[in-house]
Coordinates of C-alpha atoms and ligand atoms in Angstrom, one line a residue:
Chain N
M1 CA -31.5 -15.4 5.6
K2 CA -32.8 -16.2 2.1
F3 CA -31.2 -16.2 -1.2
I4 CA -33.9 -15.8 -3.9
D5 CA -33.4 -16.4 -7.6
I6 CA -29.9 -15.1 -7.6
N7 CA -28.1 -14.9 -11.0
K8 CA -24.6 -14.0 -11.3
S9 CA -22.0 -13.9 -13.9
Y10 CA -18.5 -12.4 -14.5
G11 CA -18.6 -11.3 -18.1
D12 CA -19.2 -14.6 -20.0
I13 CA -18.7 -17.0 -17.1
K14 CA -22.0 -17.8 -15.4
V15 CA -21.4 -18.6 -11.7
L16 CA -24.9 -18.8 -10.2
T17 CA -28.0 -19.7 -12.0
D18 CA -31.5 -19.3 -10.3
F19 CA -29.8 -19.9 -7.0
N20 CA -32.2 -20.4 -4.1
L21 CA -31.2 -21.2 -0.5
E22 CA -32.5 -20.6 2.9
L23 CA -29.9 -20.4 5.8
I24 CA -30.6 -20.6 9.6
D25 CA -30.1 -17.4 11.5
N26 CA -27.9 -17.4 14.5
K27 CA -26.4 -20.6 13.6
I28 CA -23.3 -21.8 11.8
N29 CA -24.2 -22.5 8.1
C30 CA -21.6 -24.2 6.1
I31 CA -21.2 -24.1 2.4
I32 CA -18.8 -26.6 0.9
G33 CA -17.9 -27.3 -2.7
P34 CA -15.0 -27.7 -5.0
S35 CA -12.6 -24.8 -5.8
G36 CA -14.1 -22.4 -8.3
C37 CA -17.7 -23.4 -7.8
G38 CA -18.8 -19.8 -6.5
K39 CA -18.4 -20.0 -2.7
T40 CA -16.6 -16.7 -2.4
T41 CA -19.0 -15.1 -4.8
I42 CA -21.9 -16.1 -2.6
L43 CA -20.2 -14.4 0.4
N44 CA -19.5 -11.4 -1.8
I45 CA -23.1 -11.2 -2.8
V46 CA -24.3 -11.2 0.9
A47 CA -21.7 -8.5 1.7
E48 CA -22.8 -6.4 -1.4
L49 CA -19.3 -6.4 -2.7
T50 CA -20.4 -7.4 -6.1
E51 CA -23.3 -6.8 -8.5
Y52 CA -25.9 -9.6 -8.9
Q53 CA -29.5 -10.2 -10.1
G54 CA -32.0 -11.5 -7.5
K55 CA -32.5 -10.8 -3.9
V56 CA -31.0 -11.6 -0.6
E57 CA -33.5 -11.4 2.2
R58 CA -32.1 -10.8 5.7
E59 CA -33.3 -9.0 8.8
Q60 CA -30.0 -8.8 10.4
K61 CA -27.6 -6.0 10.1
G62 CA -23.9 -5.5 10.3
I63 CA -21.6 -7.8 8.4
S64 CA -18.2 -9.0 9.5
Y65 CA -16.0 -10.8 6.9
I66 CA -13.0 -13.0 7.3
F67 CA -11.6 -12.7 3.9
Q68 CA -9.8 -15.5 2.0
N69 CA -6.8 -13.2 1.8
N70 CA -6.7 -11.6 5.2
R71 CA -6.8 -8.0 4.1
L72 CA -5.0 -6.5 7.0
L73 CA -3.7 -2.9 6.6
P74 CA 0.1 -3.3 6.2
N75 CA 0.7 0.1 7.6
L76 CA -1.0 -0.5 10.9
N77 CA 0.1 -2.9 13.7
V78 CA -2.3 -5.7 15.0
Q79 CA -3.9 -3.4 17.7
D80 CA -4.4 -0.5 15.2
N81 CA -5.8 -2.9 12.7
L82 CA -8.5 -3.8 15.1
E83 CA -9.1 -0.3 16.3
Y84 CA -9.5 0.7 12.6
V85 CA -12.9 -1.0 12.2
L86 CA -14.0 0.1 15.7
S87 CA -13.2 3.8 15.9
T88 CA -16.1 4.9 13.7
I89 CA -18.7 3.2 16.0
E90 CA -17.0 3.2 19.4
K91 CA -16.0 6.9 20.2
D92 CA -14.5 6.0 23.6
K93 CA -10.9 5.2 23.3
N94 CA -10.9 3.4 26.6
E95 CA -13.8 1.2 25.6
R96 CA -12.0 0.4 22.4
M97 CA -8.9 -0.7 24.2
K98 CA -10.8 -2.8 26.6
K99 CA -12.3 -4.7 23.8
I100 CA -9.1 -5.0 21.8
D101 CA -7.4 -6.4 25.0
K102 CA -10.1 -9.0 25.6
I103 CA -10.2 -10.3 22.0
L104 CA -6.4 -10.4 21.7
D105 CA -6.4 -12.6 24.8
I106 CA -8.8 -14.9 23.2
V107 CA -6.9 -15.3 20.0
E108 CA -3.7 -15.5 21.9
L109 CA -2.1 -12.6 20.2
A110 CA -1.6 -10.2 23.2
Q111 CA 2.0 -10.4 23.0
R112 CA 2.1 -9.4 19.3
R113 CA -0.2 -6.5 19.5
K114 CA 2.5 -4.1 18.3
A115 CA 3.5 -6.2 15.4
Y116 CA 2.9 -5.2 11.8
P117 CA 1.1 -7.8 9.5
H118 CA 4.3 -8.7 7.6
E119 CA 6.0 -9.5 10.9
L120 CA 3.4 -12.2 11.6
S121 CA 3.0 -15.7 10.3
G122 CA 0.1 -16.6 8.0
G123 CA -1.7 -18.2 11.0
M124 CA -1.2 -15.2 13.1
Q125 CA -2.7 -13.0 10.3
Q126 CA -5.6 -15.3 10.1
R127 CA -6.2 -14.8 13.9
V128 CA -6.0 -11.0 13.5
S129 CA -8.6 -11.1 10.7
M130 CA -10.9 -13.3 13.0
A131 CA -10.4 -11.0 15.8
R132 CA -11.4 -8.1 13.7
A133 CA -14.4 -9.9 12.5
F134 CA -15.6 -10.5 16.1
I135 CA -14.6 -7.1 17.5
Y136 CA -16.9 -5.3 15.0
P137 CA -20.5 -5.3 16.2
S138 CA -22.3 -7.3 13.5
Q139 CA -25.1 -10.0 13.3
I140 CA -23.7 -11.7 10.3
L141 CA -20.3 -13.2 10.0
L142 CA -18.9 -14.4 6.6
M143 CA -15.9 -16.7 6.7
D144 CA -14.0 -17.6 3.7
E145 CA -11.8 -20.7 4.4
P146 CA -10.5 -19.2 7.7
F147 CA -8.7 -22.3 8.8
K148 CA -6.9 -23.0 5.4
G149 CA -3.3 -23.9 5.4
L150 CA -2.9 -24.3 9.1
D151 CA -1.2 -27.3 10.7
I152 CA -3.5 -29.4 12.8
A153 CA -2.6 -28.1 16.3
L154 CA -3.0 -24.5 15.2
K155 CA -6.3 -25.3 13.3
K156 CA -7.7 -26.9 16.6
K157 CA -6.7 -23.9 18.6
L158 CA -8.1 -21.4 16.2
I159 CA -11.4 -23.4 15.9
A160 CA -11.7 -23.4 19.7
A161 CA -11.1 -19.6 19.7
F162 CA -13.7 -19.2 17.0
L163 CA -16.4 -21.2 19.0
K164 CA -15.6 -19.2 22.1
L165 CA -16.1 -15.9 20.3
W166 CA -19.2 -17.2 18.5
Q167 CA -20.9 -18.3 21.6
Q168 CA -20.8 -14.8 23.0
D169 CA -23.4 -13.5 20.5
N170 CA -24.4 -16.3 18.2
K171 CA -23.9 -14.4 14.9
T172 CA -25.4 -15.9 11.8
V173 CA -22.4 -17.5 10.3
I174 CA -21.9 -18.4 6.6
F175 CA -18.7 -20.5 6.7
V176 CA -17.2 -21.5 3.4
T177 CA -14.7 -24.3 3.1
H178 CA -13.8 -27.1 0.8
D179 CA -12.7 -29.2 3.9
V180 CA -15.5 -31.6 4.7
D181 CA -14.3 -32.6 8.1
E182 CA -14.1 -29.0 9.4
A183 CA -17.7 -28.6 8.2
L184 CA -18.9 -31.7 9.9
L185 CA -17.5 -30.7 13.3
L186 CA -18.8 -27.1 13.2
A187 CA -21.8 -26.7 11.1
D188 CA -25.5 -26.6 12.1
K189 CA -26.3 -26.7 8.4
I190 CA -24.2 -28.1 5.5
V191 CA -24.9 -27.1 2.0
L192 CA -22.9 -29.0 -0.7
L193 CA -22.4 -27.3 -4.0
S194 CA -21.6 -28.9 -7.3
P195 CA -18.9 -27.4 -9.6
N196 CA -21.5 -25.2 -11.2
A197 CA -23.1 -24.2 -7.8
E198 CA -26.2 -26.5 -7.8
I199 CA -27.1 -27.6 -4.4
L200 CA -26.4 -31.2 -4.1
L201 CA -27.1 -31.7 -0.5
N202 CA -28.7 -29.5 2.2
V203 CA -28.5 -31.1 5.6
D204 CA -29.3 -29.7 9.1
I205 CA -27.2 -31.3 11.9
D206 CA -28.7 -31.3 15.4
I207 CA -26.0 -33.1 17.3
E208 CA -24.4 -31.0 20.1
R209 CA -21.0 -29.8 19.0
D210 CA -19.0 -31.1 21.8
K211 CA -20.4 -34.6 21.3
R212 CA -19.3 -34.6 17.7
S213 CA -16.4 -36.6 16.2
L214 CA -15.7 -38.2 12.9
S215 CA -16.4 -41.6 14.4
H216 CA -19.9 -40.5 15.5
A217 CA -22.3 -42.7 13.7
K218 CA -24.5 -40.0 12.3
I219 CA -21.6 -37.8 11.4
S220 CA -19.7 -40.6 9.6
A221 CA -22.8 -41.5 7.7
L222 CA -23.2 -37.9 6.6
R223 CA -19.6 -37.8 5.7
N224 CA -20.0 -40.8 3.5
R225 CA -23.1 -39.3 1.7
I226 CA -21.0 -36.0 1.1
Y227 CA -18.0 -37.8 -0.3
Q228 CA -20.4 -39.9 -2.6
N229 CA -21.7 -36.5 -4.0
F230 CA -18.5 -34.5 -4.0
Chain V
M1 CA 26.4 -4.8 12.0
K2 CA 25.8 -7.6 9.6
L3 CA 28.0 -8.5 6.6
K4 CA 25.4 -7.2 4.3
N5 CA 25.5 -3.8 5.9
Y6 CA 29.3 -3.7 5.7
L7 CA 28.9 -4.6 1.9
N8 CA 26.4 -1.8 1.4
L9 CA 28.9 0.7 2.7
L10 CA 31.8 -1.0 0.7
Y11 CA 30.3 -1.1 -2.7
P12 CA 29.9 2.7 -3.1
L13 CA 33.5 3.2 -1.6
I14 CA 34.8 0.8 -4.2
A15 CA 32.9 2.5 -7.0
L16 CA 34.3 5.8 -5.8
A17 CA 37.8 4.4 -5.7
V18 CA 37.5 3.1 -9.2
F19 CA 36.3 6.3 -10.5
F20 CA 39.1 8.3 -8.9
A21 CA 41.6 5.8 -10.3
V22 CA 40.4 6.1 -13.8
W23 CA 40.2 9.9 -13.4
L24 CA 43.8 9.8 -12.2
I25 CA 45.1 7.6 -14.8
A26 CA 43.4 9.6 -17.6
A27 CA 44.8 12.8 -16.2
E28 CA 48.3 11.4 -16.2
I29 CA 47.9 10.2 -19.7
I30 CA 46.4 13.4 -21.1
K31 CA 48.7 15.7 -19.1
I32 CA 46.8 18.9 -20.3
E33 CA 45.2 20.5 -17.3
V34 CA 42.9 22.5 -19.4
I35 CA 41.2 19.2 -20.7
L36 CA 41.4 17.2 -17.5
P37 CA 43.0 18.4 -14.4
H38 CA 44.4 16.1 -11.8
P39 CA 41.8 15.1 -9.1
A40 CA 44.0 16.8 -6.4
Q41 CA 43.9 19.9 -8.5
A42 CA 40.2 19.8 -8.6
F43 CA 39.8 19.4 -4.9
K44 CA 42.4 22.0 -4.1
Q45 CA 40.2 24.4 -6.2
L46 CA 37.1 23.2 -4.3
L47 CA 38.8 24.0 -0.9
L48 CA 39.7 27.4 -2.2
L49 CA 36.1 28.0 -3.4
V50 CA 34.5 27.0 -0.3
K51 CA 36.3 29.8 1.6
T52 CA 34.8 32.5 -0.7
M53 CA 31.4 34.2 -0.1
D54 CA 30.5 33.8 -3.8
F55 CA 30.5 30.2 -3.4
W56 CA 28.0 30.1 -0.7
T57 CA 25.9 32.9 -2.2
A58 CA 25.6 30.9 -5.4
I59 CA 24.8 27.6 -3.6
G60 CA 22.3 29.4 -1.4
H61 CA 20.5 30.9 -4.4
T62 CA 20.4 27.7 -6.4
L63 CA 19.2 25.8 -3.4
L64 CA 16.5 28.4 -2.9
R65 CA 15.4 28.2 -6.5
T66 CA 15.3 24.4 -6.2
F67 CA 13.3 24.5 -3.0
I68 CA 10.8 27.0 -4.4
S69 CA 10.2 25.3 -7.7
F70 CA 10.1 21.8 -6.1
F71 CA 7.7 22.9 -3.5
I72 CA 5.3 24.3 -6.1
S73 CA 5.6 21.2 -8.3
M74 CA 5.1 18.9 -5.4
S75 CA 2.1 20.7 -3.9
L76 CA 0.4 21.2 -7.3
A77 CA 1.2 17.4 -8.2
L78 CA -0.3 16.2 -5.0
L79 CA -3.4 18.2 -5.2
L80 CA -4.0 17.4 -8.9
A81 CA -3.3 13.8 -8.4
A82 CA -5.8 13.6 -5.6
L83 CA -8.3 15.6 -7.5
S84 CA -8.0 13.4 -10.7
S85 CA -8.2 10.2 -8.6
L86 CA -11.4 11.5 -7.2
F87 CA -12.9 13.1 -10.3
K88 CA -12.3 11.3 -13.7
P89 CA -13.0 14.5 -15.7
V90 CA -9.9 16.2 -14.0
Y91 CA -7.9 13.2 -15.0
F92 CA -9.0 13.3 -18.7
L93 CA -8.4 17.0 -18.7
L94 CA -4.8 16.8 -17.4
S95 CA -3.5 13.7 -19.2
P96 CA -3.0 15.5 -22.6
L97 CA -1.4 18.4 -20.8
V98 CA 1.0 16.0 -19.1
I99 CA 1.8 14.3 -22.4
I100 CA 2.3 17.6 -24.1
S101 CA 4.6 19.0 -21.4
R102 CA 6.6 15.8 -21.6
A103 CA 7.0 15.9 -25.2
V104 CA 8.0 19.6 -25.7
P105 CA 11.7 20.0 -26.3
T106 CA 13.3 21.4 -23.2
M107 CA 15.4 23.8 -25.4
S108 CA 12.3 25.6 -26.9
V109 CA 10.8 25.9 -23.3
I110 CA 14.0 27.4 -22.0
L111 CA 14.2 29.9 -25.0
L112 CA 10.6 30.8 -24.7
S113 CA 10.7 31.3 -21.0
L114 CA 13.9 33.5 -21.4
I115 CA 11.6 35.7 -23.5
W116 CA 8.8 35.5 -21.1
F117 CA 10.5 35.7 -17.6
T118 CA 13.4 37.3 -15.8
S119 CA 16.5 35.1 -15.5
D120 CA 15.7 34.6 -11.9
I121 CA 12.3 32.9 -12.7
T122 CA 13.4 31.0 -15.8
P123 CA 15.2 28.2 -14.0
M124 CA 12.4 27.5 -11.7
F125 CA 9.9 27.6 -14.5
I126 CA 11.8 25.0 -16.5
A127 CA 12.4 22.7 -13.5
F128 CA 8.7 23.0 -12.8
L129 CA 7.7 22.0 -16.4
I130 CA 9.6 18.9 -16.2
V131 CA 9.4 17.9 -12.6
F132 CA 5.7 18.6 -12.1
P133 CA 4.5 16.0 -14.7
M134 CA 6.9 13.5 -13.3
L135 CA 5.7 13.9 -9.8
Y136 CA 2.0 14.1 -10.9
A137 CA 2.3 10.7 -12.8
G138 CA 4.0 9.2 -9.7
F139 CA 1.5 10.5 -7.2
Y140 CA -1.4 9.5 -9.4
S141 CA -0.2 6.0 -9.8
A142 CA 0.6 5.6 -6.1
I143 CA -3.0 6.7 -5.3
N144 CA -4.5 4.4 -8.0
N145 CA -2.4 1.4 -6.8
I146 CA -4.0 1.5 -3.4
D147 CA -5.1 -2.1 -2.8
K148 CA -8.8 -2.4 -4.0
D149 CA -9.3 -5.4 -1.6
L150 CA -8.4 -3.2 1.4
I151 CA -10.8 -0.4 0.2
E152 CA -13.5 -3.0 0.0
M153 CA -12.7 -4.2 3.5
S154 CA -12.9 -0.6 4.8
K155 CA -16.2 0.0 3.2
L156 CA -17.6 -3.4 4.6
Y157 CA -16.7 -2.5 8.2
K158 CA -18.1 1.0 7.6
V159 CA -15.1 2.9 8.4
S160 CA -15.6 6.7 8.1
K161 CA -14.0 8.7 5.2
R162 CA -12.0 10.5 7.7
I163 CA -10.4 7.5 9.3
I164 CA -9.8 5.8 6.0
V165 CA -7.9 8.9 4.7
T166 CA -5.9 9.4 7.8
K167 CA -5.2 5.8 8.9
F168 CA -5.1 4.1 5.5
Y169 CA -4.6 6.1 2.4
I170 CA -2.1 8.7 3.6
P171 CA 0.2 6.3 5.4
Y172 CA -0.3 3.7 2.7
I173 CA 1.0 6.0 -0.1
M174 CA 3.7 7.6 2.0
P175 CA 6.5 5.2 0.8
S176 CA 5.9 5.8 -3.0
F177 CA 5.4 9.5 -2.3
F178 CA 9.0 9.7 -0.8
D179 CA 10.4 7.4 -3.6
S180 CA 9.0 9.8 -6.1
V181 CA 10.2 12.9 -4.3
R182 CA 13.7 11.4 -3.9
S183 CA 14.2 10.7 -7.5
A184 CA 12.8 14.1 -8.5
I185 CA 14.7 16.3 -6.2
S186 CA 18.1 15.6 -7.5
L187 CA 16.9 16.0 -11.2
N188 CA 15.5 19.3 -10.0
V189 CA 19.0 20.5 -8.9
K190 CA 20.4 19.4 -12.3
L191 CA 17.6 21.2 -14.2
I192 CA 18.0 24.4 -12.2
I193 CA 21.8 24.5 -12.8
A194 CA 21.4 23.8 -16.6
A195 CA 18.8 26.5 -16.9
E196 CA 20.9 28.9 -14.9
V197 CA 23.7 28.6 -17.4
L198 CA 21.4 29.3 -20.3
S199 CA 19.7 32.2 -18.7
Q200 CA 22.7 33.8 -17.1
T201 CA 21.0 33.9 -13.7
R202 CA 22.8 36.2 -11.2
H203 CA 24.0 34.4 -8.0
S204 CA 23.9 30.8 -9.3
M205 CA 25.9 27.7 -9.5
G206 CA 25.1 27.5 -13.2
V207 CA 26.7 30.9 -14.0
M208 CA 29.7 30.1 -11.8
M209 CA 30.2 27.0 -13.9
Q210 CA 29.8 29.1 -17.0
I211 CA 32.5 31.6 -15.9
S212 CA 34.9 28.8 -15.1
K213 CA 34.5 27.5 -18.5
Q214 CA 35.1 31.0 -20.1
Y215 CA 38.4 31.3 -18.4
L216 CA 39.2 27.7 -19.2
D217 CA 39.5 27.1 -15.6
T218 CA 38.6 23.3 -15.8
A219 CA 39.7 22.6 -12.3
S220 CA 37.0 25.0 -10.9
L221 CA 34.4 23.6 -13.3
I222 CA 34.9 20.3 -11.9
A223 CA 35.1 21.7 -8.3
W224 CA 31.6 23.2 -9.0
T225 CA 30.4 19.9 -10.4
I226 CA 31.5 18.2 -7.4
A227 CA 29.6 20.6 -5.2
A228 CA 26.5 20.1 -7.3
I229 CA 26.8 16.3 -6.8
V230 CA 27.2 16.6 -3.1
L231 CA 24.3 19.0 -3.0
S232 CA 22.0 16.6 -4.8
Y233 CA 23.2 13.7 -2.7
L234 CA 22.5 15.5 0.5
L235 CA 19.0 16.4 -0.6
E236 CA 18.5 12.7 -1.5
I237 CA 19.8 11.7 1.9
A238 CA 17.4 14.2 3.6
V239 CA 14.4 12.7 1.8
A240 CA 15.5 9.2 2.8
V241 CA 15.8 10.3 6.4
L242 CA 12.4 11.9 6.2
K243 CA 11.0 8.6 4.8
K244 CA 12.5 6.6 7.5
L245 CA 11.0 9.0 10.1
C246 CA 7.5 8.9 8.5
V247 CA 7.3 5.3 7.3
R248 CA 7.8 2.8 10.1
W249 CA 6.0 -0.1 8.8
K250 CA 8.1 -1.1 5.8
Ligands
LIG301 N1 -13.7 -10.9 -10.1 C1 -13.9 -11.9 -11.0 N2 -13.7 -11.9 -12.4 C2 -13.9 -12.9 -13.2 N3 -14.2 -14.2 -12.8 C3 -14.3 -14.4 -11.5 C4 -14.1 -13.3 -10.5 N4 -14.2 -13.9 -9.3 C5 -14.5 -15.2 -9.6 N5 -14.5 -15.5 -10.7 C6 -14.8 -16.8 -11.3 O1 -16.0 -17.2 -10.8 C7 -16.0 -18.6 -10.4 C8 -16.3 -18.8 -9.0 O2 -15.4 -18.2 -8.2 P1 -15.3 -18.1 -6.6 O3 -16.6 -17.6 -6.2 O4 -14.1 -17.4 -6.2 O5 -15.1 -19.6 -6.3 P2 -14.6 -20.4 -4.9 O6 -14.7 -19.4 -3.8 O7 -15.8 -21.5 -4.7 O8 -13.4 -21.0 -5.2 C9 -14.6 -19.1 -10.8 O9 -14.7 -19.8 -12.1 C10 -13.7 -17.8 -10.9 O10 -12.8 -17.9 -11.9
LIG302 MG1 -12.9 -18.9 -2.8

């Protein structure tokens, strides 16, 4: 996927100026940068949710999006929220239910399938949002700080669930965060943005994910490089 | 039951008790039945009224007028609110009409409609003129307050129009729909009764009140008023129950 000469402003605020970037298809591409630098804007451009100048070149179709604010329908329970994005594509109710059962097991929400969003904790809502993104047949997955505000144990669990789901069909992921360590453990590519969305670093990581840790020599070197630029 | 539920029951009872205490004391002080009858007197009168056929005929007809005019106001408001949310020209066309209909003095409308319509139609017409713009404004803002983020999400996941409308829009606006209906329905009863008085509608609570007044039968007038309050209250409760049945997610 390629961003070519993207320009984007909201009124007088210029967010992206001649932004060019190539991401790796079917890998986890991580964009990190300070708050307000334009990360969400980049995802919205890919999702065609906002106007912009320039071009996004992509061959892949179907987009799932884990929004920064989960965006679950308040009037539908967990199961129906998942079915909502599925029923237009999958006409067979039994098939839909099979998929929902399977994904709810993976995100460990099978017990709460009849609960409405307001009855769930923030972390649970994030898991529903993730389940919805994966249940929808798509080749591209946009994730906007999906692990934000979780305690460490829950974050570990959710990251494990994410990797398990991702390995099933290797969607092209654009994963936005301002947590450097999260990025170091997950990303195949890390792009670091400055406060005005210039690309400060663009590094590919080819270390197997289960061999990574923050004490790994290459990872910790990269970590230092990122912090020097942040 | 939790303490809060007990209090929710208790507060209206206390308010009612205070109201009757004030009434009782005032009646004792004034001591002129034509001006303010004793509460017991009014309720005795109500019990007498309840046994007459005229009472139920009047209530039935007033209720029927309320339902007819409310049904027309509600259907039209719903239809036009949906249309003006979909097509901006409809919205711009309707907004001056709504503003005018709100600004027109109720009295001139009543007098005009007395000239134009029979005394049977007038109350319904007047209630419509006031309730329809209210409901329209309520429904329009309910539709336009639908969370834009959720609409965006639905489009991203390419959910079909049919499913967006049935699984999202309609259930989503249901609570504010019922809230608008609830506050409009008791107003509708009051408007119908007021217009019945002025247009001397046959078989109506309004005219019965008017007659009580002419005979200086204040106890009956208050009895009718109590009947009207109970009627409005029951209608509001009916709407609240419907809301509970239709909205399970709030
Ligand atoms: N809808 C909008 N209208 C106006 N300004 C916006 C809008 N969305 C974002 N911005 C501005 O654009 C900049 C980038 O925002 P965003 O992409 O949300 O940053 P990030 O996700 O990196 O925190 C910020 O300065 C923000 O205030
Ligand atoms: Mg953001």
